[in-house]
mmCIF file of N, CA and C in Angstrom:
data_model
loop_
_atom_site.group_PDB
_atom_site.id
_atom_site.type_symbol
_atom_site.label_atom_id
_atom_site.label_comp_id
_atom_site.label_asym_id
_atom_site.label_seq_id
_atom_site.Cartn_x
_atom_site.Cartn_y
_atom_site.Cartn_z
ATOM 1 N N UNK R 1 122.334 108.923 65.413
ATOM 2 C CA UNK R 1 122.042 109.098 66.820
ATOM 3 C C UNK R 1 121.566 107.779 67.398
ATOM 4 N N UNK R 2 121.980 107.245 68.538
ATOM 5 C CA UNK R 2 121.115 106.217 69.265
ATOM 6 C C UNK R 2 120.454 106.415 70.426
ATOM 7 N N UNK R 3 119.409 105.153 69.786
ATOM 8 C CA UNK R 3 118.069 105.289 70.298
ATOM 9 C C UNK R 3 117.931 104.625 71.557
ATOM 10 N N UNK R 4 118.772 104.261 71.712
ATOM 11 C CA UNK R 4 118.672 103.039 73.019
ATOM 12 C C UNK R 4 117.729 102.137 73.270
ATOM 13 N N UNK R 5 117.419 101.570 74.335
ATOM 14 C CA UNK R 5 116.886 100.163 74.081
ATOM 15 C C UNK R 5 115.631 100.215 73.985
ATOM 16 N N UNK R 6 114.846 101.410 74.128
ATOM 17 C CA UNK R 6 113.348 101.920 73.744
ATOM 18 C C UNK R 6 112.837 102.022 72.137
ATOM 19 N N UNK R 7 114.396 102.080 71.096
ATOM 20 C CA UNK R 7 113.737 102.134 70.130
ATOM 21 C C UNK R 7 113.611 103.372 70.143
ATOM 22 N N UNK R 8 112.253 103.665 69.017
ATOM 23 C CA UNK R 8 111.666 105.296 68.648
ATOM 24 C C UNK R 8 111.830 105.609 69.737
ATOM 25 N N UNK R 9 111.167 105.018 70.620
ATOM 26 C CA UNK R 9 110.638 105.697 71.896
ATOM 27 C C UNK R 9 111.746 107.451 72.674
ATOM 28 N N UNK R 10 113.074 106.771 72.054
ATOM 29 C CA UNK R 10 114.640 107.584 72.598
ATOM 30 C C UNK R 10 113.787 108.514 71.708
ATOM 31 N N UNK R 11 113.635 109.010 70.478
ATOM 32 C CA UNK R 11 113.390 110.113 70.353
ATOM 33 C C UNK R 11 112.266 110.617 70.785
ATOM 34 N N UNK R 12 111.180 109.893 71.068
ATOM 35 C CA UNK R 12 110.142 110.377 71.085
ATOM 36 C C UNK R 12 110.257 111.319 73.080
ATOM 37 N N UNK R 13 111.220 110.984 73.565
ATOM 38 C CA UNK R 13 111.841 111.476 74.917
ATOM 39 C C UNK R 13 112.991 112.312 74.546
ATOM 40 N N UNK R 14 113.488 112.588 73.237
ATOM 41 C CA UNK R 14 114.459 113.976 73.146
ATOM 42 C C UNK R 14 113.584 114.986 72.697
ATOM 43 N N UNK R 15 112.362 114.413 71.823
ATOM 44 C CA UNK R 15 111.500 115.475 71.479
ATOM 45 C C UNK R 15 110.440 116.171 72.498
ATOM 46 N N UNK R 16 110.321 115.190 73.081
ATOM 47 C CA UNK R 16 109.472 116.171 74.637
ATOM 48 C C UNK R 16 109.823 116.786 75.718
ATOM 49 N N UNK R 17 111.764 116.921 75.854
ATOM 50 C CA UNK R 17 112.663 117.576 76.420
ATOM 51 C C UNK R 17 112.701 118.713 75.490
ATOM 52 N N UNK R 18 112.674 118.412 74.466
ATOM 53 C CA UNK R 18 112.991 119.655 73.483
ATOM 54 C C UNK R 18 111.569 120.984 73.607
ATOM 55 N N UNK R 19 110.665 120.335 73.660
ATOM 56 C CA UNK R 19 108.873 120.824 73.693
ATOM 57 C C UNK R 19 109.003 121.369 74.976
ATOM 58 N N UNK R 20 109.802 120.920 75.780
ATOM 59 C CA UNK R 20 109.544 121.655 77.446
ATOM 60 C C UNK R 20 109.800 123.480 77.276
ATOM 61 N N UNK R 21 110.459 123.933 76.052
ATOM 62 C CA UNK R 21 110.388 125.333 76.115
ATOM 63 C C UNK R 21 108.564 125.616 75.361
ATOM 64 N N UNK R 22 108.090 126.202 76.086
ATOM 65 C CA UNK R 22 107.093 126.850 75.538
ATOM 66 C C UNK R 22 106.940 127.910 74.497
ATOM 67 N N UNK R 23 107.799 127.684 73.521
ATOM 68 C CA UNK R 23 108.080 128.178 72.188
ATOM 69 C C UNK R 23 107.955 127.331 71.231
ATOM 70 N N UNK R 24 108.344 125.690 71.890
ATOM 71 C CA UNK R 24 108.421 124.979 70.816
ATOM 72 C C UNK R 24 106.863 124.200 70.354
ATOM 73 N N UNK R 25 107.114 123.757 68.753
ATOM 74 C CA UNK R 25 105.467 123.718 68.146
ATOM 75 C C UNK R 25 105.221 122.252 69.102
ATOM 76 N N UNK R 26 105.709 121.500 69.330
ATOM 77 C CA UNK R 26 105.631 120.081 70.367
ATOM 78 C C UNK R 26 104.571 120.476 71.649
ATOM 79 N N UNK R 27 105.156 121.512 72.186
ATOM 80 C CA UNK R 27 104.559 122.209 73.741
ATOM 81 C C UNK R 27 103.468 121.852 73.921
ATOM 82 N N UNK R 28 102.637 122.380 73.376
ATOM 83 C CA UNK R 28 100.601 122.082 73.747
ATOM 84 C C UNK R 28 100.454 120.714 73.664
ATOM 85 N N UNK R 29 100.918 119.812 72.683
ATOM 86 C CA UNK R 29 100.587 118.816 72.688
ATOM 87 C C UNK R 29 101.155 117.981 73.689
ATOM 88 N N UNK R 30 102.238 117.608 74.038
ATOM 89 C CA UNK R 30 102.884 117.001 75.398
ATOM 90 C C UNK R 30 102.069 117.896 76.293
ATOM 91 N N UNK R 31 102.034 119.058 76.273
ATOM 92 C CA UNK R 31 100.893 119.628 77.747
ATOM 93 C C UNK R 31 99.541 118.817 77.689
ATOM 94 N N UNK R 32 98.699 118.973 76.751
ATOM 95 C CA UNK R 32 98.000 118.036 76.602
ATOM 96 C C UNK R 32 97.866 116.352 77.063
ATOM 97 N N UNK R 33 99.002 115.658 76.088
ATOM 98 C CA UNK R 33 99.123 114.492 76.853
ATOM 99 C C UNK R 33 99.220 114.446 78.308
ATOM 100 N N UNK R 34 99.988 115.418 78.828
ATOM 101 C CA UNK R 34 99.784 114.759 80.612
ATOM 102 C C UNK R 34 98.533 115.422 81.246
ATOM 103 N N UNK R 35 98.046 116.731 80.713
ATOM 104 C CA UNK R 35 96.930 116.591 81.452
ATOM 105 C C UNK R 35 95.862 115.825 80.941
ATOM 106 N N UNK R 36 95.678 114.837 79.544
ATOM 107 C CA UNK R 36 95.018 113.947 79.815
ATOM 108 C C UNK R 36 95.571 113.017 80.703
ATOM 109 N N UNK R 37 96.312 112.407 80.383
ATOM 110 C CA UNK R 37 97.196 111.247 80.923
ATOM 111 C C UNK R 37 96.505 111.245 82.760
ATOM 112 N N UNK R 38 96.698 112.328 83.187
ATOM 113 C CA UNK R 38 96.530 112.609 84.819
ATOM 114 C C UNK R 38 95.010 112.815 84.914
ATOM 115 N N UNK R 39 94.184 113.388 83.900
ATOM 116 C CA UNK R 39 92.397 113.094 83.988
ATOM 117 C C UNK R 39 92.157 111.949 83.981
ATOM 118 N N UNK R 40 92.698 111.323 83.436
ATOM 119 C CA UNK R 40 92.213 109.813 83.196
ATOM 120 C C UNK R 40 92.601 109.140 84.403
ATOM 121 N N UNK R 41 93.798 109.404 84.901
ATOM 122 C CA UNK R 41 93.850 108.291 86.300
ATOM 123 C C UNK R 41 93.233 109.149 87.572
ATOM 124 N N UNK R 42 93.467 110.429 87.622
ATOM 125 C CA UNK R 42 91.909 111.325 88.440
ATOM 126 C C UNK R 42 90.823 111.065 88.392
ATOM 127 N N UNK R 43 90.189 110.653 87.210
ATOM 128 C CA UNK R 43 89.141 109.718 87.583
ATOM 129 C C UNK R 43 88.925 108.123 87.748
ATOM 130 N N UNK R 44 89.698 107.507 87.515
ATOM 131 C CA UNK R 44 89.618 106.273 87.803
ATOM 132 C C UNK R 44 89.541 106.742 89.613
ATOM 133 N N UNK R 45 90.376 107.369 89.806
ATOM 134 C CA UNK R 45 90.612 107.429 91.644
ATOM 135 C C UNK R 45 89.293 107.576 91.868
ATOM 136 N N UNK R 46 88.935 108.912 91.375
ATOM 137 C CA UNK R 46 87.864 109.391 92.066
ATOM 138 C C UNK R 46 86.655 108.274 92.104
ATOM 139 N N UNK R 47 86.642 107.659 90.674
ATOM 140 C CA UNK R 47 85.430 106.558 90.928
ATOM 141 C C UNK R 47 85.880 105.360 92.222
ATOM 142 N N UNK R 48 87.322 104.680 92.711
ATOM 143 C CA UNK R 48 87.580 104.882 93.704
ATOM 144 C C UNK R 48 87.318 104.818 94.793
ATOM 145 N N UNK R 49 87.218 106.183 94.812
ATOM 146 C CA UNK R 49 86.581 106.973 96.081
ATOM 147 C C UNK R 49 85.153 106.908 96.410
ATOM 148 N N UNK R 50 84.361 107.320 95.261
ATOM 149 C CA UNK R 50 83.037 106.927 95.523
ATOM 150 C C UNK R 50 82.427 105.753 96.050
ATOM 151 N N UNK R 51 83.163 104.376 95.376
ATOM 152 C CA UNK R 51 82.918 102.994 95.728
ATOM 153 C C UNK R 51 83.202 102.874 96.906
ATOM 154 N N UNK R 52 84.190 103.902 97.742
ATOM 155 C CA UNK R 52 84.574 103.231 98.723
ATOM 156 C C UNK R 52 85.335 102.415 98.905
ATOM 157 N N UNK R 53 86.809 102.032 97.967
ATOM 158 C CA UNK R 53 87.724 101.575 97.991
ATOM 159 C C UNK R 53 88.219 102.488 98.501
ATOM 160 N N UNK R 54 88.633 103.402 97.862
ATOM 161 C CA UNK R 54 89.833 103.999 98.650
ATOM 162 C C UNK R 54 89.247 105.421 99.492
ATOM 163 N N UNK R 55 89.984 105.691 100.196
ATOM 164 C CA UNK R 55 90.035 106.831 101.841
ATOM 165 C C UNK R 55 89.496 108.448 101.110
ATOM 166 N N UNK R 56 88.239 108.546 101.424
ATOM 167 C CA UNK R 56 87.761 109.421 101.667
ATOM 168 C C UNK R 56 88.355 110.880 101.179
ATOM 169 N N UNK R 57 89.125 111.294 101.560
ATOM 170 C CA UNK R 57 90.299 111.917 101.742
ATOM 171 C C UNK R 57 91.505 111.894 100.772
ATOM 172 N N UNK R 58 91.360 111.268 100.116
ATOM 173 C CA UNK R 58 92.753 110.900 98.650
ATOM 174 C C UNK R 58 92.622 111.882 97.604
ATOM 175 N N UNK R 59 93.909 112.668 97.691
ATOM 176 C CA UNK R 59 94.074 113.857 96.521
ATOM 177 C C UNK R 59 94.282 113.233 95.694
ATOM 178 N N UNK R 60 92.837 112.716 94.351
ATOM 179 C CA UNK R 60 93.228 111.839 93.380
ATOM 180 C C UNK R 60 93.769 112.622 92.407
ATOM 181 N N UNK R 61 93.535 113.942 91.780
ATOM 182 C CA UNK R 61 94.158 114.522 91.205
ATOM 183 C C UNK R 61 96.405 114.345 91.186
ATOM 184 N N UNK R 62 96.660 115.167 92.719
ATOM 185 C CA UNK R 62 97.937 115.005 92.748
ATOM 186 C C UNK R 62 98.224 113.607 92.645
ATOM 187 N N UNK R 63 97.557 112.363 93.331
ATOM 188 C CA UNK R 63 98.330 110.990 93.173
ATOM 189 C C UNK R 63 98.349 110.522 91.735
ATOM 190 N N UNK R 64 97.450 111.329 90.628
ATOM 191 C CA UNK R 64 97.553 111.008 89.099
ATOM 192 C C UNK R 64 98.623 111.696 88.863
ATOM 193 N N UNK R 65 98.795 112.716 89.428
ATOM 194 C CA UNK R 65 100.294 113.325 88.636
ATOM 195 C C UNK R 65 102.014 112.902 89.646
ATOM 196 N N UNK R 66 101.566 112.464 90.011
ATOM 197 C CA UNK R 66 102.656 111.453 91.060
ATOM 198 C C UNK R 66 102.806 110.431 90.349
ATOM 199 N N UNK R 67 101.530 109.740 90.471
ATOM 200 C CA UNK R 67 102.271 108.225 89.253
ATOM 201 C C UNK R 67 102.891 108.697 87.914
ATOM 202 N N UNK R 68 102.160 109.541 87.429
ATOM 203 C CA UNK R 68 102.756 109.902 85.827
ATOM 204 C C UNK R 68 104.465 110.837 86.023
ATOM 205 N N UNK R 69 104.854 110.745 86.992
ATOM 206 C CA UNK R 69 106.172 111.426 87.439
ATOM 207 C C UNK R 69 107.107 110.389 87.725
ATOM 208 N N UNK R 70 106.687 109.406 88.837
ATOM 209 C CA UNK R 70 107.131 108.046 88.740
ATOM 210 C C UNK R 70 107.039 107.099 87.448
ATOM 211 N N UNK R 71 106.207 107.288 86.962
ATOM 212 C CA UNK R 71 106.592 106.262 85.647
ATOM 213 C C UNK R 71 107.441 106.300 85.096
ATOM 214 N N UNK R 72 107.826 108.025 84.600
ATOM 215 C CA UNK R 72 108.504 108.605 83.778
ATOM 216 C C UNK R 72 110.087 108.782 84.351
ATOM 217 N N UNK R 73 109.915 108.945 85.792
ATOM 218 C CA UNK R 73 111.531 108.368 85.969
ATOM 219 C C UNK R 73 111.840 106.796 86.335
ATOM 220 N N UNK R 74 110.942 105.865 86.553
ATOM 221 C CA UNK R 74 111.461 104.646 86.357
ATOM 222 C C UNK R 74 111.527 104.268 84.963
ATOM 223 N N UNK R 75 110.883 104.913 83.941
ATOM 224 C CA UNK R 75 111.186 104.400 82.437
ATOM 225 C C UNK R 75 112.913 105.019 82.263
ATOM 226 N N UNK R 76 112.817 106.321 82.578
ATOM 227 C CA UNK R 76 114.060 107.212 82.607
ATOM 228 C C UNK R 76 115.321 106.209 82.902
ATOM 229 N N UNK R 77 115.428 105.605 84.111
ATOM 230 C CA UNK R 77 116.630 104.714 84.714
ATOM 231 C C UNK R 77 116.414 103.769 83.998
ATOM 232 N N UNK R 78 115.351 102.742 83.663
ATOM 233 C CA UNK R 78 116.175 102.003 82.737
ATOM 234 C C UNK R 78 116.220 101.969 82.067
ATOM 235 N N UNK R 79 115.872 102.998 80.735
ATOM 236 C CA UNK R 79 116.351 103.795 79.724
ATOM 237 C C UNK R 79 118.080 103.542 79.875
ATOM 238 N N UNK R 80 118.319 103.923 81.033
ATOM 239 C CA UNK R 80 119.963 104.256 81.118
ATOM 240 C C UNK R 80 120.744 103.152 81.210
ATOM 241 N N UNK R 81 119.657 102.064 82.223
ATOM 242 C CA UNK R 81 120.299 100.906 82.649
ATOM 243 C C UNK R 81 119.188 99.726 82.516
ATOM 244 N N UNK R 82 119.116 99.221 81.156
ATOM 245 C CA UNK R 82 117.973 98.227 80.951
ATOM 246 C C UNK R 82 118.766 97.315 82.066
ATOM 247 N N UNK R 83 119.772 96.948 82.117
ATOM 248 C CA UNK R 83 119.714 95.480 82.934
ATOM 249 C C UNK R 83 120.138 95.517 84.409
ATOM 250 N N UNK R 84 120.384 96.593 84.822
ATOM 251 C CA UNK R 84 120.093 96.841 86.389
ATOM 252 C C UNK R 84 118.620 97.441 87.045
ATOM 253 N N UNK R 85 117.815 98.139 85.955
ATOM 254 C CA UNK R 85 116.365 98.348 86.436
ATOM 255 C C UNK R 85 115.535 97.523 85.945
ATOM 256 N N UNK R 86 114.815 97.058 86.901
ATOM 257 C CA UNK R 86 113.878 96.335 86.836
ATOM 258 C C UNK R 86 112.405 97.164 87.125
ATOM 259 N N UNK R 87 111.971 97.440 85.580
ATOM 260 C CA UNK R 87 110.974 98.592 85.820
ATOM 261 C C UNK R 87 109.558 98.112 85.795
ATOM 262 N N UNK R 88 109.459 96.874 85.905
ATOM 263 C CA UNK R 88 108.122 96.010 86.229
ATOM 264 C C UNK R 88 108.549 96.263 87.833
ATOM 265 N N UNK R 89 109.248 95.647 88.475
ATOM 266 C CA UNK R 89 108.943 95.171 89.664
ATOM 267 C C UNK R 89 108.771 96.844 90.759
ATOM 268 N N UNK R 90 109.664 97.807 89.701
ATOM 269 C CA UNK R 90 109.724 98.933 90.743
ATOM 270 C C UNK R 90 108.649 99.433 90.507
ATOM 271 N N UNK R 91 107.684 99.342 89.392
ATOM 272 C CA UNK R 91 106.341 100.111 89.219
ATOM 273 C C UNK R 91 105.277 99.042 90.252
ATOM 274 N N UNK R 92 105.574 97.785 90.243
ATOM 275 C CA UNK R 92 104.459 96.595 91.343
ATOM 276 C C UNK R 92 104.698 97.552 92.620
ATOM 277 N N UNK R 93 106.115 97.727 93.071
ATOM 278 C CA UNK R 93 106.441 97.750 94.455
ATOM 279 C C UNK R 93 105.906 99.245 94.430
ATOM 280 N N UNK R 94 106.426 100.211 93.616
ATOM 281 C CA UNK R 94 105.385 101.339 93.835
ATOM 282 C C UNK R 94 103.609 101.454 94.098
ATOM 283 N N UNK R 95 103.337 100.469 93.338
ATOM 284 C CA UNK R 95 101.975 100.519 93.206
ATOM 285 C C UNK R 95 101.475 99.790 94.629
ATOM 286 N N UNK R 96 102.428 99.099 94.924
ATOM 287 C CA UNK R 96 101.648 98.416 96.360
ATOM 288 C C UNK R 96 101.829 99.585 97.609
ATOM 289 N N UNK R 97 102.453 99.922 97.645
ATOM 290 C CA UNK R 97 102.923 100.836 98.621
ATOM 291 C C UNK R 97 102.105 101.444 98.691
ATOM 292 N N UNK R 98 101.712 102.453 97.275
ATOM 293 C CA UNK R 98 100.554 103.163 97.581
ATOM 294 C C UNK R 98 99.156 102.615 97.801
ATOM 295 N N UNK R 99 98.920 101.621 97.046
ATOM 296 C CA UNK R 99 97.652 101.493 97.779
ATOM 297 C C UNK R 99 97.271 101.003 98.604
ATOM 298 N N UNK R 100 98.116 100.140 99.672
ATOM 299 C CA UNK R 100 98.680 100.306 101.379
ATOM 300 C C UNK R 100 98.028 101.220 101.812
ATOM 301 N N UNK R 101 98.242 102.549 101.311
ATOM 302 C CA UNK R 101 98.373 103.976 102.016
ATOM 303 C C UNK R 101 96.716 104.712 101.459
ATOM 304 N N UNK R 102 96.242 104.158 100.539
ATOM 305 C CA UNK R 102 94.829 104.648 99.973
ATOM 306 C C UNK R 102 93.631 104.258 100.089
ATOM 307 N N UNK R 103 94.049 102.757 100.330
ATOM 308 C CA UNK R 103 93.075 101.587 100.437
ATOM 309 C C UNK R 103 92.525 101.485 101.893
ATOM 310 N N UNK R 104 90.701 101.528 101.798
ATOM 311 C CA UNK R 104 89.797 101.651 103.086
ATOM 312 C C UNK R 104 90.567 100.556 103.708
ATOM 313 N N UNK R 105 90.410 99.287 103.263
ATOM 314 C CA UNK R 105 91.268 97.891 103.903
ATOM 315 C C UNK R 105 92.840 97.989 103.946
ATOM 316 N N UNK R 106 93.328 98.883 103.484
ATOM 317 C CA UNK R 106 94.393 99.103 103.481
ATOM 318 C C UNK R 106 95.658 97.891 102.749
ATOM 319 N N UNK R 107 94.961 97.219 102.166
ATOM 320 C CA UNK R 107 95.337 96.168 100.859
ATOM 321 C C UNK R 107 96.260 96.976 99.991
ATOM 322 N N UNK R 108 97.474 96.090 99.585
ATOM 323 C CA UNK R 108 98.242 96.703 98.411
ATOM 324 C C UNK R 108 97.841 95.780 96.674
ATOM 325 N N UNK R 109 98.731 95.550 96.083
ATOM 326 C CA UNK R 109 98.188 94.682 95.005
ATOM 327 C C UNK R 109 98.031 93.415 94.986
ATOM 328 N N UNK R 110 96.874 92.221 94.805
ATOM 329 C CA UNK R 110 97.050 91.182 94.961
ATOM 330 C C UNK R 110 98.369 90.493 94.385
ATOM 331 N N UNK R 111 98.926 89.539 95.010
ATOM 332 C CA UNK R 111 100.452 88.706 94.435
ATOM 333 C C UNK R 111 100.052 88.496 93.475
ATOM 334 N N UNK R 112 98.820 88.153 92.582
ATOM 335 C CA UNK R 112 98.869 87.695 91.194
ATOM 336 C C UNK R 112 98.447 88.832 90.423
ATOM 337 N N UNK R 113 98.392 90.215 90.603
ATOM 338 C CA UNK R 113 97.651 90.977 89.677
ATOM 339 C C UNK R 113 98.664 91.278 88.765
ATOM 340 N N UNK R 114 98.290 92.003 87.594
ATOM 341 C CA UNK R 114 99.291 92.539 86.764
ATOM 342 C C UNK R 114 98.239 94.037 86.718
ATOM 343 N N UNK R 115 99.586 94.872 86.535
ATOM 344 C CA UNK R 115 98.379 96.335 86.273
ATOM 345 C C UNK R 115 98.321 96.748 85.066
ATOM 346 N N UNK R 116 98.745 95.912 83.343
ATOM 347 C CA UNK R 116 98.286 96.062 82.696
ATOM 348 C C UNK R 116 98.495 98.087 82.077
ATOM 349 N N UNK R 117 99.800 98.117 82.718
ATOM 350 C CA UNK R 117 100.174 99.860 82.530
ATOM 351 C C UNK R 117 100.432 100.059 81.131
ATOM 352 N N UNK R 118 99.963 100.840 80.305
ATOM 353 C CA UNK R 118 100.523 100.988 78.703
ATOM 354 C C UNK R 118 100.726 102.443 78.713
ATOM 355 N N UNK R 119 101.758 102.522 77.814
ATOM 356 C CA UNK R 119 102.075 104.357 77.411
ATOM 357 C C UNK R 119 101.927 104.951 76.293
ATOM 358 N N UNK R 120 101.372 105.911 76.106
ATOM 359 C CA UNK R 120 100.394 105.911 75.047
ATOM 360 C C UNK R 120 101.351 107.804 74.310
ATOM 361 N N UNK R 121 102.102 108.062 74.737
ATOM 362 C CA UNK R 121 102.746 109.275 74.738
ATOM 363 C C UNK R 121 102.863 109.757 73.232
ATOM 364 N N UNK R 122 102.787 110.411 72.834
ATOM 365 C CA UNK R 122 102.879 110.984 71.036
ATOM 366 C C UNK R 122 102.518 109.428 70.308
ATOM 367 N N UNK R 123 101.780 108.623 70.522
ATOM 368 C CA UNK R 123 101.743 107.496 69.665
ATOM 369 C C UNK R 123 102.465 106.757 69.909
ATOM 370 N N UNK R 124 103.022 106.262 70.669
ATOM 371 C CA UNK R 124 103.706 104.952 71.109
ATOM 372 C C UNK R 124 103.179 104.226 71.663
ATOM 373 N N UNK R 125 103.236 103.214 71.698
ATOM 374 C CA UNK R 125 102.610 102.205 72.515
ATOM 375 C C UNK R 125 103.316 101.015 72.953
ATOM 376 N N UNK R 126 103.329 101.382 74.473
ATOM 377 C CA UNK R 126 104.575 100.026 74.763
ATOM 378 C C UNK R 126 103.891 99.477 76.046
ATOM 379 N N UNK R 127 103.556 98.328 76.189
ATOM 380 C CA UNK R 127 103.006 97.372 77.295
ATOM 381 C C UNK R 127 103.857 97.403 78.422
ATOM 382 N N UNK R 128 103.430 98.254 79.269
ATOM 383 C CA UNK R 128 104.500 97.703 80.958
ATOM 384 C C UNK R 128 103.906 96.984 81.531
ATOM 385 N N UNK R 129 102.909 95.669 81.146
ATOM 386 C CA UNK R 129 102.757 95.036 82.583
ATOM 387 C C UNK R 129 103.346 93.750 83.003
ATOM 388 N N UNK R 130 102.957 93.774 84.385
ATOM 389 C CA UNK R 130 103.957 93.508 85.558
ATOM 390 C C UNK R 130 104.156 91.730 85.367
ATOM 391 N N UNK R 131 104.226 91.154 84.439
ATOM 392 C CA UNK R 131 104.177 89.740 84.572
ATOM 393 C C UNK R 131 105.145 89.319 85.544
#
């Protein structure tokens, strides 16, 4: 079978298509991973929010499970098409957009930041950031 240009990673994405029936022994644990996955950036927001970076008003919950939806289909496309997606720049340009839209100053990402994104899914570990 090939793995495509992810490596393990191709299976480790046939096996959590496969886990999407709630019969299979995979299930709890991929359920698990995203609702950690989405606690963890729910609270980063929420702390956030408290500081007063971002708007009062920000469903940090849903925008954690928004990014973790977007990640997973920009990994998805260039999964399909490593050399027409450019999945650094579409996760920067995502990430600025939103925090345009979140941010009290209404600031997106500084031109030099990197966001330092890693995926941590059944044990993998693969560095997305934005150099």
């Amino acid at each position: 079978m090939h793995e495509g240009p992810v490596g393990g990673e191709g299976a480790v994405r046939v096996l959590l298509a496969e886990a999407g029936d709630p019969g299979h022994p995979a299930h709890a644990f991929f359920v698990q991973c995203y609702a950690d996955l989405v606690e963890v950036g729910a609270g980063a927001l929420r702390e956030a929010v408290a500081s007063g970076e971002l708007k009062p008003d920000t469903d940090c919950e849903a925008l954690a499970e928004e990014f973790a939806a977007v990640m997973d289909g920009i990994q998805l496309q260039w999964a399909l098409d490593p050399t027409g997606v450019d999945m650094s720049a579409r996760t920067r340009a995502y990430l600025h957009r939103l925090l345009r839209s979140i941010t009290v100053s209404g600031a997106g990402l500084p031109s030099d930041a990197h966001t330092g994104l890693t995926c941590s899914h059944a044990g993998t570990d693969s560095d997305a950031r934005t150099d």
